[in-house]
Amino acid sequence: QGTRDHPPAQAALRERLLSAVVSCFKRHGAAAIDTPVLELRETLMGKYGEDTKLIYELQDQGGELLALRYDLTVPFARYLAMNKITNMKRYHVAKVYRRDNPATTRGRYREFYQCDFDIAGQFDPMIPDAECLKIVHEILTDLQLGDFVIKVNDRRILNGVFAVCGVPESKFIPACSTVDKLDKVPWEEVRSEMVGEKGLSPEAADGIGEYVQLHGGLDLIEQLLQDPKLSQHKLAREGLGDMKLLFEYLTLFGITGKISFDLSLARGLDYYTGVIFEAVLLQQENQHVEESVSVGSVAGGGRYDGLVGMFDPKGRKVPCVGVSIGIERIFSILEQRLEASGEKLRTTETQVLVATPQKHLLAARLKLISELWDAGIKAEMLYKKDPKLLKQLQYCEDTGIPLAAIVGEQELADGVVKLRDVATREEVRM
Amino acid sequence: QGTRDHPPAQAALRERLLSAVVSCFKRHGAAAIDTPVLELRETLMGKYGEDTKLIYELQDQGGELLALRYDLTVPFARYLAMNKITNMKRYHVAKVYRRDNPATTRGRYREFYQCDFDIAGQFDPMIPDAECLKIVHEILTDLQLGDFVIKVNDRRILNGVFAVCGVPESKFIPACSTVDKLDKVPWEEVRSEMVGEKGLSPEAADGIGEYVQLHGGLDLIEQLLQDPKLSQHKLAREGLGDMKLLFEYLTLFGITGKISFDLSLARGLDYYTGVIFEAVLLQQENQHVEESVSVGSVAGGGRYDGLVGMFDPKGRKVPCVGVSIGIERIFSILEQRLEASGEKLRTTETQVLVATPQKHLLAARLKLISELWDAGIKAEMLYKKDPKLLKQLQYCEDTGIPLAAIVGEQELADGVVKLRDVATREEVRM
């Protein structure tokens, strides 16, 4: 349940999509790593907040307690700590596992690919963070998915908001996961969850409400830097200062047009410590309505400066920032678009079919195809002793093979091959 | 235990290796499919003989009983049956899982990659089977792994041997897995396992011994076709007839020089029904000794005409033949060879580092690198506001970046960039 086979047409589309993402990661100088699908259970515990219950656990095999990885970020942090690496730019494309309620029509599965790019190391502020946003911008532009916006916020600003509104520190993380729902439900519902389930005071909730409904650009940053309450909070001030720097760098990259500083963005995971971001596609729901509607997140990430330290025996920290591309949702969109266009994606790359027009010529076909393979040419033949020529040409048309190399008795006698263009039916002897 | 992280150098080597294997599979017209790492437990049960105990099972999550796939063949058969596909040529490169005693120095892990190519469908005899052997020959030649031999046998011949030696049919499969050990232990040990553990009569074991120590080519096939006992056994006769046909096709492919018809080859798995094969690398153990020594199997496969039917509610059969490339062992060999050569594999593909020779030029670097990325050029910069030029050039040398694009105050004023060849130190303004 919640998993799927990928038949050839899907596998081919997926290969095309992954290769676009990976070539962007390589363009930014990342190296690949690979880690096991299995991790020790204890590695994954306490990293995913309320979602820890979604981790797939393996049966005790009389040795180690194992689980399937939930994302690629925690294994990366574990890898850095284990190998005492303090500086690395890596990408990783692999499957992750969540024992979630699958919603396969919306592209939510229990097994799915993630494509992650992360920069680990102690650097000057916001330069790697800006590159992560540039990468999201490049990929979404490259894939031509239509209009999008990248929402940006900072956990320090959010914590500052909670603090100045009188929320006790122990409730920051629960408050965070409630705020995170603002992109799906209206403020009133979020407010009532805060007061009801999370036990915040109504005054605190109202105070938070005034902040988290704000979004804008550099102007909003400046405004909040002047905010009498928020500007008194040390971490919030640092966060706002970094946000200003980030916008400066993004201006040099020429991408601020797609960036929105959005105080409602919280992201669910425990491990973020600084900048957080999320890209959503915008869709004109109705031609007559001006407003555009979000069709969901297709990339997200942020800064997690404390995660690597959790795996180091001495707690040594390695600051990290990274982005994960939501390949499954993008795949669903591309798949629907391909279907609508009626375009048929070839599932093989075969260049030529080796064919014979008469019987008793299997040996000639085997000899010729062997020569073609040895010359590096992608070639197929039908696995029949005496196939009909029509069937052979039909196979070319069905599978998109552009050429047929035909050897008949005459060609054998003359020491030539007849090369036929399947589409135009033109033939040359060679 | 028994798993490993792949750091960038290994991941890069693996990518190179997998791409060689995949391009061979594509050259033979195969399409890619992908299936989940998780399968229903019942799908995997009863397919792997004694090795069923090595399957990783997941905890009951209050729904389905799941396990990690053990190979890619059973999921392929399940896929064909589920989708009622009767005709397909596919490849699949993915990880599989075995709760085995890991022997990591010999490249045996609990999580490892398999690279499978299979042809499903009802075709004329031995044409797809011959192609599988051609593929093994192409890949091992292409990877320049040194001398190798591909051992070929047929389960029908082996069963014929057991039958004419008086083994009851219920003991064919146990006898098979004992014979399979002949490449590792001498005949005496195999014989005593047969008589002791497997309960064969000493006469039967001796009879088997006379056959399974034979190996050769077309001559041996002819000899066995005349064998007074074996030629009386219907299935053995069919197997020998097909083996003769196979050698005919392999002669047309020009690869019989590396093929050995070897009656000791049995292969452990239950599901084989016809031709089986295994490729082993040969290594000159000692310059003074003529004999060459096997360093283990690097590819294997065979025909399994009954497996798909096990997953079809009506038991409809789809004949299949396929090959699995033992990528981990090959990887170990290539890794050792790379280490011995002292060659350093680049882990990134960065073409140019954007550098500045003076302070306060971060904005110029960000602007230039953004233009390069947008033009599809693989570019990096140091994540420092004011890095020293020497450090920037050192980074190029350490990571193999061939070019540095330098913007200083003078270049900015002149509206040019200085492009420096890191190795030769030549510079051009452009």
PDB file of C-alpha atoms in Angstrom, chain B residues 47 63 193 253 259 309 312 355 383 401 421:
ATOM      1  CA  LYS B  47      11.581 -18.709  -4.080  1.00  0.00           C
ATOM      2  CA  GLY B  63      -1.572  -3.911   8.038  1.00  0.00           C
ATOM      3  CA  GLU B 193      27.720 -33.952   1.920  1.00  0.00           C
ATOM      4  CA  PHE B 253      28.442 -14.000 -31.975  1.00  0.00           C
ATOM      5  CA  ILE B 259      32.293 -20.207 -22.900  1.00  0.00           C
ATOM      6  CA  GLY B 309       3.120 -18.376 -13.276  1.00  0.00           C
ATOM      7  CA  ASP B 312      -0.666 -15.458 -11.724  1.00  0.00           C
ATOM      8  CA  ALA B 355      37.582  34.175  -7.670  1.00  0.00           C
ATOM      9  CA  TYR B 383      31.634  30.826   0.713  1.00  0.00           C
ATOM     10  CA  ILE B 401      38.866  22.570 -11.178  1.00  0.00           C
ATOM     11  CA  ASP B 421      44.317  28.003 -16.552  1.00  0.00           C
TER      12      ASP B 421
END
